[in-house]
Amino acid sequence: MILLGIETSCDETAAALLVDGTVRSNIIYSQIAKHAPYGGVVPEIASRDHVKKLPGIMEEALHEANCAFDQLDAIAVTYGPGLASSLLIGYSAARALSQRLNIPLTGVHHHEGHIYSVFLGENPPVLDGAFPMMVLLVSGGDTKLVYMKAPGRYEIIGQTIDDAAGEALDKGALLLGLGYPGGPVIQRTAEGGNPRAVRFPRGLDNVGGEWKYDFDRKLCFSFSGVKTALLYHVQNHPETLHDETAKRDLIASYQEAVADALAVRVERALEQYACASFACAGGVSLNKVLREKLGRLSEKCGVPLKLSSPKLCTDNAAMIAGAAYIKWAAGHPFVTPEDVNPNLKLANWDNT
Ligand code: KG4
């Protein structure tokens, strides 16, 4: 099965080629430099750039994998969630190409891509023995705990009630004048800093107060408090920003709070749900401190941890083709979506 993956849900234009589930090429063009002056993604700029770059990126993906368009068996494209105008570019290109080549097109939920990225690489994906699996999905727009009894069975057991973890890092970095995106620059500038210098809140620590969500409070996340605490700290101690050591300690403490808030919830989830493995996926899963914390947790509780290789953590098309392949290999035929859906919900394979 030679599968072309296409991903344009936000600010990465990506195409990848998978042969029988093995990643043969994974080309990613990041628009970060175009959005950086605005401190976040500008949808209009994103979609225009996808239009310009996607044809060349697809050709590069095929070229690197030594494959011609007429050798493709199928195409997989992200059709949600994401920015409507960005999703439409990838979807339209994929649809046109599938009609031109007369091959099937299948739609993939962006989060499914992230989830199954932990099984992808130079060898065909092996899912046996990994389920039930707990997944911490952490990206710029999402922070969720997903319990998966089996492949294609999703139960969201906790999620953020405000900002996503990546958003907290991005906004924190902007506040400190470090630039965009925040995750990588925070990780870099925190290097060598004291993560215990400033005690930041870990979100939802206080037991009191009204709770209006359907999820267990202990498995939910909140990152608006840590962001506000950072703002107040900077307002009350403006000198911190002019002292390199104090600034590094502050950034390390902020990163520690975000990573700790995530790891603590994963630990609670693993206590409540019997799992054969747990995984962390999405852009924030690249974070070194978070990876170390989850690694220690894996040793402590004896549950194997699955992480994607760095090039599969942030948005990419190999994960989109990978999710499509895994679902197809499990016996679910390709289904062409009618349209993109910016608010697409994760659905169990049995219901789709
Ligand atoms: O999954 P992703 O590429 O895009 C979304 O679908 O949102 O995630 C992007 C997020 C951004 O918030 C970025 O700051 C964060 O991933 N990120 C990191 C690191 N690299 C990227 N966060 C922490 N540490 C990193 N090294």
mmCIF file of C-alpha atoms and ligand atoms in Angstrom:
data_model
loop_
_atom_site.group_PDB
_atom_site.id
_atom_site.type_symbol
_atom_site.label_atom_id
_atom_site.label_comp_id
_atom_site.label_asym_id
_atom_site.label_seq_id
_atom_site.Cartn_x
_atom_site.Cartn_y
_atom_site.Cartn_z
ATOM 1 C CA MET A 1 0.000 0.000 0.000
ATOM 2 C CA ILE A 2 1.662 3.228 -1.205
ATOM 3 C CA LEU A 3 -0.002 6.091 0.601
ATOM 4 C CA LEU A 4 0.504 9.831 0.169
ATOM 5 C CA GLY A 5 -0.268 11.859 3.313
ATOM 6 C CA ILE A 6 -1.156 15.563 3.216
ATOM 7 C CA GLU A 7 -1.383 17.875 6.233
ATOM 8 C CA THR A 8 -2.271 21.600 6.154
ATOM 9 C CA SER A 9 -4.448 22.040 9.246
ATOM 10 C CA CYS A 10 -2.499 24.967 10.682
ATOM 11 C CA ASP A 11 0.893 26.482 9.849
ATOM 12 C CA GLU A 12 2.824 23.499 8.529
ATOM 13 C CA THR A 13 2.575 22.458 4.881
ATOM 14 C CA ALA A 14 3.435 18.784 4.863
ATOM 15 C CA ALA A 15 3.411 15.737 2.624
ATOM 16 C CA ALA A 16 4.763 12.250 3.268
ATOM 17 C CA LEU A 17 4.957 8.886 1.624
ATOM 18 C CA LEU A 18 4.349 5.610 3.445
ATOM 19 C CA VAL A 19 4.887 2.168 1.948
ATOM 20 C CA ASP A 20 3.036 -0.538 3.878
ATOM 21 C CA GLY A 21 3.067 1.691 6.963
ATOM 22 C CA THR A 22 6.784 2.456 6.762
ATOM 23 C CA VAL A 23 7.760 6.115 6.512
ATOM 24 C CA ARG A 24 9.718 6.658 3.271
ATOM 25 C CA SER A 25 9.607 10.455 3.249
ATOM 26 C CA ASN A 26 8.276 13.136 5.548
ATOM 27 C CA ILE A 27 8.579 16.670 4.157
ATOM 28 C CA ILE A 28 7.547 19.556 6.385
ATOM 29 C CA TYR A 29 7.607 23.219 5.492
ATOM 30 C CA SER A 30 7.053 25.351 8.561
ATOM 31 C CA GLN A 31 5.531 28.820 8.170
ATOM 32 C CA ILE A 32 6.769 29.910 11.608
ATOM 33 C CA ALA A 33 8.921 32.753 10.241
ATOM 34 C CA LYS A 34 5.868 34.208 8.450
ATOM 35 C CA HIS A 35 3.726 34.232 11.615
ATOM 36 C CA ALA A 36 6.406 35.098 14.184
ATOM 37 C CA PRO A 37 6.057 38.907 13.753
ATOM 38 C CA TYR A 38 2.392 38.589 14.808
ATOM 39 C CA GLY A 39 3.041 36.360 17.858
ATOM 40 C CA GLY A 40 0.712 33.627 16.572
ATOM 41 C CA VAL A 41 -0.765 32.060 13.464
ATOM 42 C CA VAL A 42 -2.585 34.426 11.057
ATOM 43 C CA PRO A 43 -5.109 32.232 9.144
ATOM 44 C CA GLU A 44 -5.057 34.342 5.960
ATOM 45 C CA ILE A 45 -1.260 34.155 5.710
ATOM 46 C CA ALA A 46 -1.328 30.422 6.494
ATOM 47 C CA SER A 47 -3.770 29.453 3.740
ATOM 48 C CA ARG A 48 -2.064 31.600 1.097
ATOM 49 C CA ASP A 49 1.271 30.027 1.945
ATOM 50 C CA HIS A 50 -0.210 26.499 1.783
ATOM 51 C CA VAL A 51 -1.429 27.266 -1.759
ATOM 52 C CA LYS A 52 2.072 28.321 -2.796
ATOM 53 C CA LYS A 53 4.011 25.557 -1.116
ATOM 54 C CA LEU A 54 1.884 22.390 -1.210
ATOM 55 C CA PRO A 55 2.517 21.319 -4.853
ATOM 56 C CA GLY A 56 6.304 21.506 -4.396
ATOM 57 C CA ILE A 57 6.159 19.755 -1.006
ATOM 58 C CA MET A 58 4.126 16.875 -2.489
ATOM 59 C CA GLU A 59 6.585 16.495 -5.350
ATOM 60 C CA GLU A 60 9.493 16.503 -2.905
ATOM 61 C CA ALA A 61 7.819 13.795 -0.778
ATOM 62 C CA LEU A 62 7.414 11.569 -3.833
ATOM 63 C CA HIS A 63 10.881 12.328 -5.164
ATOM 64 C CA GLU A 64 12.578 11.511 -1.837
ATOM 65 C CA ALA A 65 10.708 8.205 -1.680
ATOM 66 C CA ASN A 66 11.594 7.422 -5.297
ATOM 67 C CA CYS A 67 7.969 7.185 -6.256
ATOM 68 C CA ALA A 68 5.890 8.522 -9.146
ATOM 69 C CA PHE A 69 2.336 9.867 -8.854
ATOM 70 C CA ASP A 70 0.962 6.948 -10.884
ATOM 71 C CA GLN A 71 2.364 4.465 -8.354
ATOM 72 C CA LEU A 72 0.196 5.833 -5.516
ATOM 73 C CA ASP A 73 -2.535 3.525 -4.176
ATOM 74 C CA ALA A 74 -4.381 6.101 -2.044
ATOM 75 C CA ILE A 75 -4.218 9.564 -0.475
ATOM 76 C CA ALA A 76 -4.855 10.498 3.171
ATOM 77 C CA VAL A 77 -5.584 14.093 4.157
ATOM 78 C CA THR A 78 -6.318 15.893 7.417
ATOM 79 C CA TYR A 79 -9.909 17.143 7.263
ATOM 80 C CA GLY A 80 -10.196 18.540 10.810
ATOM 81 C CA PRO A 81 -9.909 19.952 13.364
ATOM 82 C CA GLY A 82 -7.922 23.033 12.438
ATOM 83 C CA LEU A 83 -8.187 26.337 10.601
ATOM 84 C CA ALA A 84 -10.950 26.055 7.990
ATOM 85 C CA SER A 85 -9.076 28.015 5.320
ATOM 86 C CA SER A 86 -5.893 25.973 5.863
ATOM 87 C CA LEU A 87 -7.676 22.605 5.923
ATOM 88 C CA LEU A 88 -9.405 23.476 2.655
ATOM 89 C CA ILE A 89 -6.123 23.841 0.764
ATOM 90 C CA GLY A 90 -4.890 20.334 1.617
ATOM 91 C CA TYR A 91 -8.336 18.814 1.203
ATOM 92 C CA SER A 92 -8.945 20.388 -2.219
ATOM 93 C CA ALA A 93 -5.517 19.360 -3.484
ATOM 94 C CA ALA A 94 -5.976 15.800 -2.188
ATOM 95 C CA ARG A 95 -9.442 15.521 -3.685
ATOM 96 C CA ALA A 96 -8.338 16.813 -7.086
ATOM 97 C CA LEU A 97 -5.344 14.483 -7.114
ATOM 98 C CA SER A 98 -7.395 11.439 -6.121
ATOM 99 C CA GLN A 99 -9.843 12.160 -8.966
ATOM 100 C CA ARG A 100 -7.054 12.764 -11.465
ATOM 101 C CA LEU A 101 -5.284 9.517 -10.477
ATOM 102 C CA ASN A 102 -8.539 7.639 -9.876
ATOM 103 C CA ILE A 103 -7.427 6.368 -6.460
ATOM 104 C CA PRO A 104 -9.221 6.477 -3.071
ATOM 105 C CA LEU A 105 -9.019 9.482 -0.767
ATOM 106 C CA THR A 106 -9.499 9.136 2.966
ATOM 107 C CA GLY A 107 -9.939 11.810 5.644
ATOM 108 C CA VAL A 108 -7.986 11.692 8.896
ATOM 109 C CA HIS A 109 -8.682 13.413 12.208
ATOM 110 C CA HIS A 110 -5.597 15.479 13.086
ATOM 111 C CA HIS A 111 -5.431 14.045 16.627
ATOM 112 C CA GLU A 112 -5.572 10.478 15.334
ATOM 113 C CA GLY A 113 -2.478 11.397 13.356
ATOM 114 C CA HIS A 114 -0.698 12.516 16.520
ATOM 115 C CA ILE A 115 -1.848 9.451 18.483
ATOM 116 C CA TYR A 116 -0.631 6.831 15.989
ATOM 117 C CA SER A 117 2.608 8.729 15.332
ATOM 118 C CA VAL A 118 4.073 6.861 18.315
ATOM 119 C CA PHE A 119 3.924 3.626 16.258
ATOM 120 C CA LEU A 120 5.586 5.008 13.114
ATOM 121 C CA GLY A 121 9.125 4.865 11.833
ATOM 122 C CA GLU A 122 11.364 2.869 9.554
ATOM 123 C CA ASN A 123 9.457 -0.350 10.207
ATOM 124 C CA PRO A 124 5.767 -1.187 9.767
ATOM 125 C CA PRO A 125 3.690 -0.206 12.836
ATOM 126 C CA VAL A 126 3.209 -2.872 15.528
ATOM 127 C CA LEU A 127 0.240 -2.223 17.808
ATOM 128 C CA ASP A 128 0.104 -5.612 19.513
ATOM 129 C CA GLY A 129 0.547 -5.469 23.266
ATOM 130 C CA ALA A 130 0.187 -1.665 23.481
ATOM 131 C CA PHE A 131 -3.507 -1.606 24.453
ATOM 132 C CA PRO A 132 -5.213 -0.535 26.626
ATOM 133 C CA MET A 133 -3.170 2.632 26.157
ATOM 134 C CA MET A 134 -3.366 6.013 27.890
ATOM 135 C CA VAL A 135 -2.506 8.953 25.639
ATOM 136 C CA LEU A 136 -1.529 12.440 26.698
ATOM 137 C CA LEU A 137 -2.225 14.602 23.673
ATOM 138 C CA VAL A 138 -0.406 17.913 24.002
ATOM 139 C CA SER A 139 -0.201 20.445 21.206
ATOM 140 C CA GLY A 140 -0.595 24.155 20.663
ATOM 141 C CA GLY A 141 -4.375 23.875 20.609
ATOM 142 C CA ASP A 142 -5.143 20.830 22.718
ATOM 143 C CA THR A 143 -4.410 19.120 25.997
ATOM 144 C CA LYS A 144 -6.291 15.886 26.556
ATOM 145 C CA LEU A 145 -6.042 12.523 28.227
ATOM 146 C CA VAL A 146 -7.428 9.829 25.956
ATOM 147 C CA TYR A 147 -7.959 6.303 27.233
ATOM 148 C CA MET A 148 -7.855 3.782 24.398
ATOM 149 C CA LYS A 149 -9.099 0.318 25.246
ATOM 150 C CA ALA A 150 -8.179 -0.753 21.705
ATOM 151 C CA PRO A 151 -7.080 0.906 18.455
ATOM 152 C CA GLY A 152 -9.890 3.199 17.272
ATOM 153 C CA ARG A 153 -11.632 3.302 20.673
ATOM 154 C CA TYR A 154 -11.325 6.756 22.196
ATOM 155 C CA GLU A 155 -12.525 7.822 25.624
ATOM 156 C CA ILE A 156 -11.586 11.348 26.601
ATOM 157 C CA ILE A 157 -11.133 11.167 30.365
ATOM 158 C CA GLY A 158 -9.698 14.621 30.991
ATOM 159 C CA GLN A 159 -8.911 17.844 29.178
ATOM 160 C CA THR A 160 -7.917 21.431 29.686
ATOM 161 C CA ILE A 161 -10.650 23.743 30.856
ATOM 162 C CA ASP A 162 -8.902 26.808 29.403
ATOM 163 C CA ASP A 163 -5.548 27.114 27.614
ATOM 164 C CA ALA A 164 -3.667 24.216 26.059
ATOM 165 C CA ALA A 165 -0.191 23.416 27.400
ATOM 166 C CA GLY A 166 1.447 24.616 24.163
ATOM 167 C CA GLU A 167 -0.592 27.816 24.330
ATOM 168 C CA ALA A 168 0.646 28.414 27.893
ATOM 169 C CA LEU A 169 4.230 28.061 26.670
ATOM 170 C CA ASP A 170 3.589 30.250 23.610
ATOM 171 C CA LYS A 171 1.862 32.992 25.634
ATOM 172 C CA GLY A 172 4.437 32.783 28.442
ATOM 173 C CA ALA A 173 7.253 33.227 25.922
ATOM 174 C CA LEU A 174 5.533 36.242 24.355
ATOM 175 C CA LEU A 175 5.113 37.801 27.782
ATOM 176 C CA LEU A 176 8.828 37.338 28.459
ATOM 177 C CA GLY A 177 9.736 38.753 25.039
ATOM 178 C CA LEU A 178 11.232 35.451 23.865
ATOM 179 C CA GLY A 179 9.332 35.207 20.576
ATOM 180 C CA TYR A 180 7.124 32.593 18.913
ATOM 181 C CA PRO A 181 6.657 29.628 19.147
ATOM 182 C CA GLY A 182 7.241 29.475 22.865
ATOM 183 C CA GLY A 183 7.885 25.774 23.513
ATOM 184 C CA PRO A 184 11.262 25.447 21.781
ATOM 185 C CA VAL A 185 12.546 28.862 22.912
ATOM 186 C CA ILE A 186 11.486 28.235 26.530
ATOM 187 C CA GLN A 187 13.224 24.857 26.492
ATOM 188 C CA ARG A 188 16.391 26.444 25.086
ATOM 189 C CA THR A 189 16.537 29.440 27.409
ATOM 190 C CA ALA A 190 15.616 27.397 30.506
ATOM 191 C CA GLU A 191 18.668 25.161 29.998
ATOM 192 C CA GLY A 192 20.752 25.142 33.188
ATOM 193 C CA GLY A 193 18.174 27.178 35.160
ATOM 194 C CA ASN A 194 16.803 26.228 38.588
ATOM 195 C CA PRO A 195 13.289 24.808 38.066
ATOM 196 C CA ARG A 196 12.488 25.298 41.762
ATOM 197 C CA ALA A 197 13.395 29.003 41.950
ATOM 198 C CA VAL A 198 9.774 30.190 41.583
ATOM 199 C CA ARG A 199 6.774 28.115 42.643
ATOM 200 C CA PHE A 200 4.103 28.381 39.958
ATOM 201 C CA PRO A 201 0.610 26.854 40.278
ATOM 202 C CA ARG A 202 -0.032 23.474 38.611
ATOM 203 C CA GLY A 203 -3.705 24.240 37.844
ATOM 204 C CA LEU A 204 -6.854 23.041 39.632
ATOM 205 C CA ASP A 205 -4.855 22.323 42.803
ATOM 206 C CA ASN A 206 -7.548 23.858 44.995
ATOM 207 C CA VAL A 207 -10.180 21.299 45.857
ATOM 208 C CA GLY A 208 -12.971 23.826 46.496
ATOM 209 C CA GLY A 209 -15.147 25.728 44.024
ATOM 210 C CA GLU A 210 -17.888 24.746 41.617
ATOM 211 C CA TRP A 211 -17.065 22.022 39.062
ATOM 212 C CA LYS A 212 -19.316 22.106 35.986
ATOM 213 C CA TYR A 213 -17.472 19.688 33.689
ATOM 214 C CA ASP A 214 -18.294 16.040 32.972
ATOM 215 C CA PHE A 215 -14.733 14.898 33.623
ATOM 216 C CA ASP A 216 -12.996 13.930 36.839
ATOM 217 C CA ARG A 217 -11.467 17.183 38.101
ATOM 218 C CA LYS A 218 -8.257 15.402 39.063
ATOM 219 C CA LEU A 219 -7.690 14.436 35.424
ATOM 220 C CA CYS A 220 -8.323 17.903 33.995
ATOM 221 C CA PHE A 221 -5.831 20.658 33.244
ATOM 222 C CA SER A 222 -5.846 24.416 33.614
ATOM 223 C CA PHE A 223 -3.036 26.651 32.382
ATOM 224 C CA SER A 224 -4.563 30.109 32.697
ATOM 225 C CA GLY A 225 -3.406 30.415 36.348
ATOM 226 C CA VAL A 226 0.241 29.681 35.628
ATOM 227 C CA LYS A 227 0.221 32.280 32.849
ATOM 228 C CA THR A 228 -1.310 34.925 35.135
ATOM 229 C CA ALA A 229 1.146 33.998 37.897
ATOM 230 C CA LEU A 230 3.982 34.597 35.429
ATOM 231 C CA LEU A 231 2.529 37.994 34.495
ATOM 232 C CA TYR A 232 2.244 39.019 38.179
ATOM 233 C CA HIS A 233 5.738 37.758 38.921
ATOM 234 C CA VAL A 234 7.197 39.854 36.113
ATOM 235 C CA GLN A 235 5.160 42.905 37.208
ATOM 236 C CA ASN A 236 6.261 42.515 40.837
ATOM 237 C CA HIS A 237 9.886 41.660 40.039
ATOM 238 C CA PRO A 238 10.731 43.560 36.831
ATOM 239 C CA GLU A 239 14.449 43.298 37.697
ATOM 240 C CA THR A 240 14.258 39.529 36.939
ATOM 241 C CA LEU A 241 14.218 40.253 33.212
ATOM 242 C CA HIS A 242 17.520 42.141 33.419
ATOM 243 C CA ASP A 243 19.403 39.470 35.336
ATOM 244 C CA GLU A 244 20.379 36.530 33.118
ATOM 245 C CA THR A 245 20.481 33.970 35.969
ATOM 246 C CA ALA A 246 17.203 35.077 37.533
ATOM 247 C CA LYS A 247 15.548 35.110 34.108
ATOM 248 C CA ARG A 248 16.793 31.614 33.300
ATOM 249 C CA ASP A 249 15.541 30.367 36.689
ATOM 250 C CA LEU A 250 12.149 31.988 36.086
ATOM 251 C CA ILE A 251 11.796 30.352 32.657
ATOM 252 C CA ALA A 252 12.964 26.977 34.000
ATOM 253 C CA SER A 253 10.388 27.231 36.815
ATOM 254 C CA TYR A 254 7.632 28.089 34.354
ATOM 255 C CA GLN A 255 8.521 25.156 32.092
ATOM 256 C CA GLU A 256 8.706 22.900 35.160
ATOM 257 C CA ALA A 257 5.188 23.927 36.241
ATOM 258 C CA VAL A 258 3.711 23.164 32.812
ATOM 259 C CA ALA A 259 5.518 19.809 32.502
ATOM 260 C CA ASP A 260 4.707 18.861 36.085
ATOM 261 C CA ALA A 261 0.997 19.696 35.677
ATOM 262 C CA LEU A 262 0.917 17.328 32.697
ATOM 263 C CA ALA A 263 2.904 14.482 34.267
ATOM 264 C CA VAL A 264 0.899 14.526 37.511
ATOM 265 C CA ARG A 265 -2.369 13.995 35.610
ATOM 266 C CA VAL A 266 -0.865 11.164 33.591
ATOM 267 C CA GLU A 267 0.221 9.481 36.825
ATOM 268 C CA ARG A 268 -3.299 9.821 38.255
ATOM 269 C CA ALA A 269 -4.791 8.423 35.043
ATOM 270 C CA LEU A 270 -2.470 5.415 35.168
ATOM 271 C CA GLU A 271 -3.527 4.794 38.772
ATOM 272 C CA GLN A 272 -7.203 4.806 37.780
ATOM 273 C CA TYR A 273 -6.984 2.865 34.498
ATOM 274 C CA ALA A 274 -5.117 -0.385 33.955
ATOM 275 C CA CYS A 275 -2.922 0.179 30.900
ATOM 276 C CA ALA A 276 -0.434 -1.904 28.933
ATOM 277 C CA SER A 277 1.344 1.280 27.797
ATOM 278 C CA PHE A 278 1.040 5.038 27.795
ATOM 279 C CA ALA A 279 1.974 7.584 25.166
ATOM 280 C CA CYS A 280 2.551 11.281 24.773
ATOM 281 C CA ALA A 281 1.982 12.914 21.383
ATOM 282 C CA GLY A 282 1.721 16.384 19.826
ATOM 283 C CA GLY A 283 4.167 19.284 19.568
ATOM 284 C CA VAL A 284 4.690 19.698 23.324
ATOM 285 C CA SER A 285 5.736 16.020 23.568
ATOM 286 C CA LEU A 286 9.057 17.222 22.130
ATOM 287 C CA ASN A 287 9.786 18.924 25.427
ATOM 288 C CA LYS A 288 12.847 17.472 27.130
ATOM 289 C CA VAL A 289 11.674 18.084 30.702
ATOM 290 C CA LEU A 290 8.298 16.504 29.991
ATOM 291 C CA ARG A 291 9.922 13.494 28.279
ATOM 292 C CA GLU A 292 12.197 12.966 31.299
ATOM 293 C CA LYS A 293 9.317 13.212 33.742
ATOM 294 C CA LEU A 294 7.242 10.705 31.768
ATOM 295 C CA GLY A 295 10.263 8.406 31.469
ATOM 296 C CA ARG A 296 10.669 8.419 35.250
ATOM 297 C CA LEU A 297 6.940 7.805 35.654
ATOM 298 C CA SER A 298 7.186 4.808 33.320
ATOM 299 C CA GLU A 299 9.961 3.318 35.465
ATOM 300 C CA LYS A 300 8.062 4.060 38.666
ATOM 301 C CA CYS A 301 4.805 2.419 37.598
ATOM 302 C CA GLY A 302 6.258 -0.240 35.298
ATOM 303 C CA VAL A 303 4.122 0.791 32.311
ATOM 304 C CA PRO A 304 6.037 1.218 29.009
ATOM 305 C CA LEU A 305 6.085 4.734 27.529
ATOM 306 C CA LYS A 306 5.679 5.395 23.807
ATOM 307 C CA LEU A 307 7.014 8.622 22.330
ATOM 308 C CA SER A 308 7.286 9.655 18.681
ATOM 309 C CA SER A 309 10.615 10.470 17.088
ATOM 310 C CA PRO A 310 11.139 14.286 17.027
ATOM 311 C CA LYS A 311 10.180 14.756 13.361
ATOM 312 C CA LEU A 312 6.859 13.040 14.038
ATOM 313 C CA CYS A 313 5.969 15.119 17.140
ATOM 314 C CA THR A 314 5.025 18.456 15.604
ATOM 315 C CA ASP A 315 2.534 18.616 12.731
ATOM 316 C CA ASN A 316 3.539 16.363 9.839
ATOM 317 C CA ALA A 317 1.913 14.290 7.108
ATOM 318 C CA ALA A 318 3.579 10.949 7.913
ATOM 319 C CA MET A 319 1.340 10.702 10.973
ATOM 320 C CA ILE A 320 -1.731 11.410 8.811
ATOM 321 C CA ALA A 321 -0.841 8.676 6.329
ATOM 322 C CA GLY A 322 0.162 6.438 9.275
ATOM 323 C CA ALA A 323 -3.209 6.801 11.020
ATOM 324 C CA ALA A 324 -4.998 6.106 7.713
ATOM 325 C CA TYR A 325 -2.846 3.037 7.111
ATOM 326 C CA ILE A 326 -3.364 1.611 10.615
ATOM 327 C CA LYS A 327 -7.132 2.056 10.362
ATOM 328 C CA TRP A 328 -7.232 0.537 6.874
ATOM 329 C CA ALA A 329 -5.005 -2.394 7.935
ATOM 330 C CA ALA A 330 -7.476 -3.027 10.797
ATOM 331 C CA GLY A 331 -10.187 -3.629 8.193
ATOM 332 C CA HIS A 332 -11.859 -0.220 7.862
ATOM 333 C CA PRO A 333 -12.261 0.878 4.235
ATOM 334 C CA PHE A 334 -11.175 4.361 3.161
ATOM 335 C CA VAL A 335 -13.942 6.943 3.438
ATOM 336 C CA THR A 336 -13.816 10.236 1.530
ATOM 337 C CA PRO A 337 -15.134 13.098 3.666
ATOM 338 C CA GLU A 338 -17.677 15.417 2.037
ATOM 339 C CA ASP A 339 -15.882 18.490 3.287
ATOM 340 C CA VAL A 340 -13.438 19.738 5.914
ATOM 341 C CA ASN A 341 -14.662 20.124 9.492
ATOM 342 C CA PRO A 342 -12.738 22.652 11.628
ATOM 343 C CA ASN A 343 -14.472 21.308 14.779
ATOM 344 C CA LEU A 344 -14.209 17.613 13.973
ATOM 345 C CA LYS A 345 -14.596 15.358 17.041
ATOM 346 C CA LEU A 346 -12.635 12.168 17.627
ATOM 347 C CA ALA A 347 -14.931 9.295 16.704
ATOM 348 C CA ASN A 348 -14.582 5.584 17.378
ATOM 349 C CA TRP A 349 -13.833 3.581 14.251
ATOM 350 C CA ASP A 350 -16.980 1.524 14.728
ATOM 351 C CA ASN A 351 -19.106 4.675 14.434
ATOM 352 C CA THR A 352 -17.453 6.157 11.366
HETATM 353 O O1 KG4 B 1 1.310 19.659 17.479
HETATM 354 P P1 KG4 B 1 1.803 20.985 17.071
HETATM 355 O O2 KG4 B 1 2.934 21.054 16.086
HETATM 356 O O3 KG4 B 1 0.675 21.878 16.456
HETATM 357 C C1 KG4 B 1 -0.626 21.868 16.878
HETATM 358 O O4 KG4 B 1 -1.389 21.030 16.337
HETATM 359 O O5 KG4 B 1 -0.944 22.680 17.781
HETATM 360 O O6 KG4 B 1 2.198 21.748 18.413
HETATM 361 C C2 KG4 B 1 2.682 23.064 18.436
HETATM 362 C C3 KG4 B 1 3.007 23.405 19.880
HETATM 363 C C4 KG4 B 1 3.377 24.866 20.082
HETATM 364 O O7 KG4 B 1 2.606 25.381 21.145
HETATM 365 C C5 KG4 B 1 4.848 24.807 20.446
HETATM 366 O O8 KG4 B 1 5.236 25.841 21.337
HETATM 367 C C6 KG4 B 1 4.958 23.449 21.096
HETATM 368 O O9 KG4 B 1 4.132 22.617 20.318
HETATM 369 N N1 KG4 B 1 6.327 22.928 21.103
HETATM 370 C C7 KG4 B 1 7.014 22.659 22.225
HETATM 371 C C8 KG4 B 1 8.311 22.246 21.815
HETATM 372 N N2 KG4 B 1 8.342 22.269 20.457
HETATM 373 C C9 KG4 B 1 7.125 22.675 20.037
HETATM 374 N N3 KG4 B 1 6.654 22.744 23.507
HETATM 375 C C10 KG4 B 1 7.574 22.420 24.420
HETATM 376 N N4 KG4 B 1 8.832 22.052 24.137
HETATM 377 C C11 KG4 B 1 9.245 21.932 22.845
HETATM 378 N N5 KG4 B 1 10.490 21.560 22.570
#
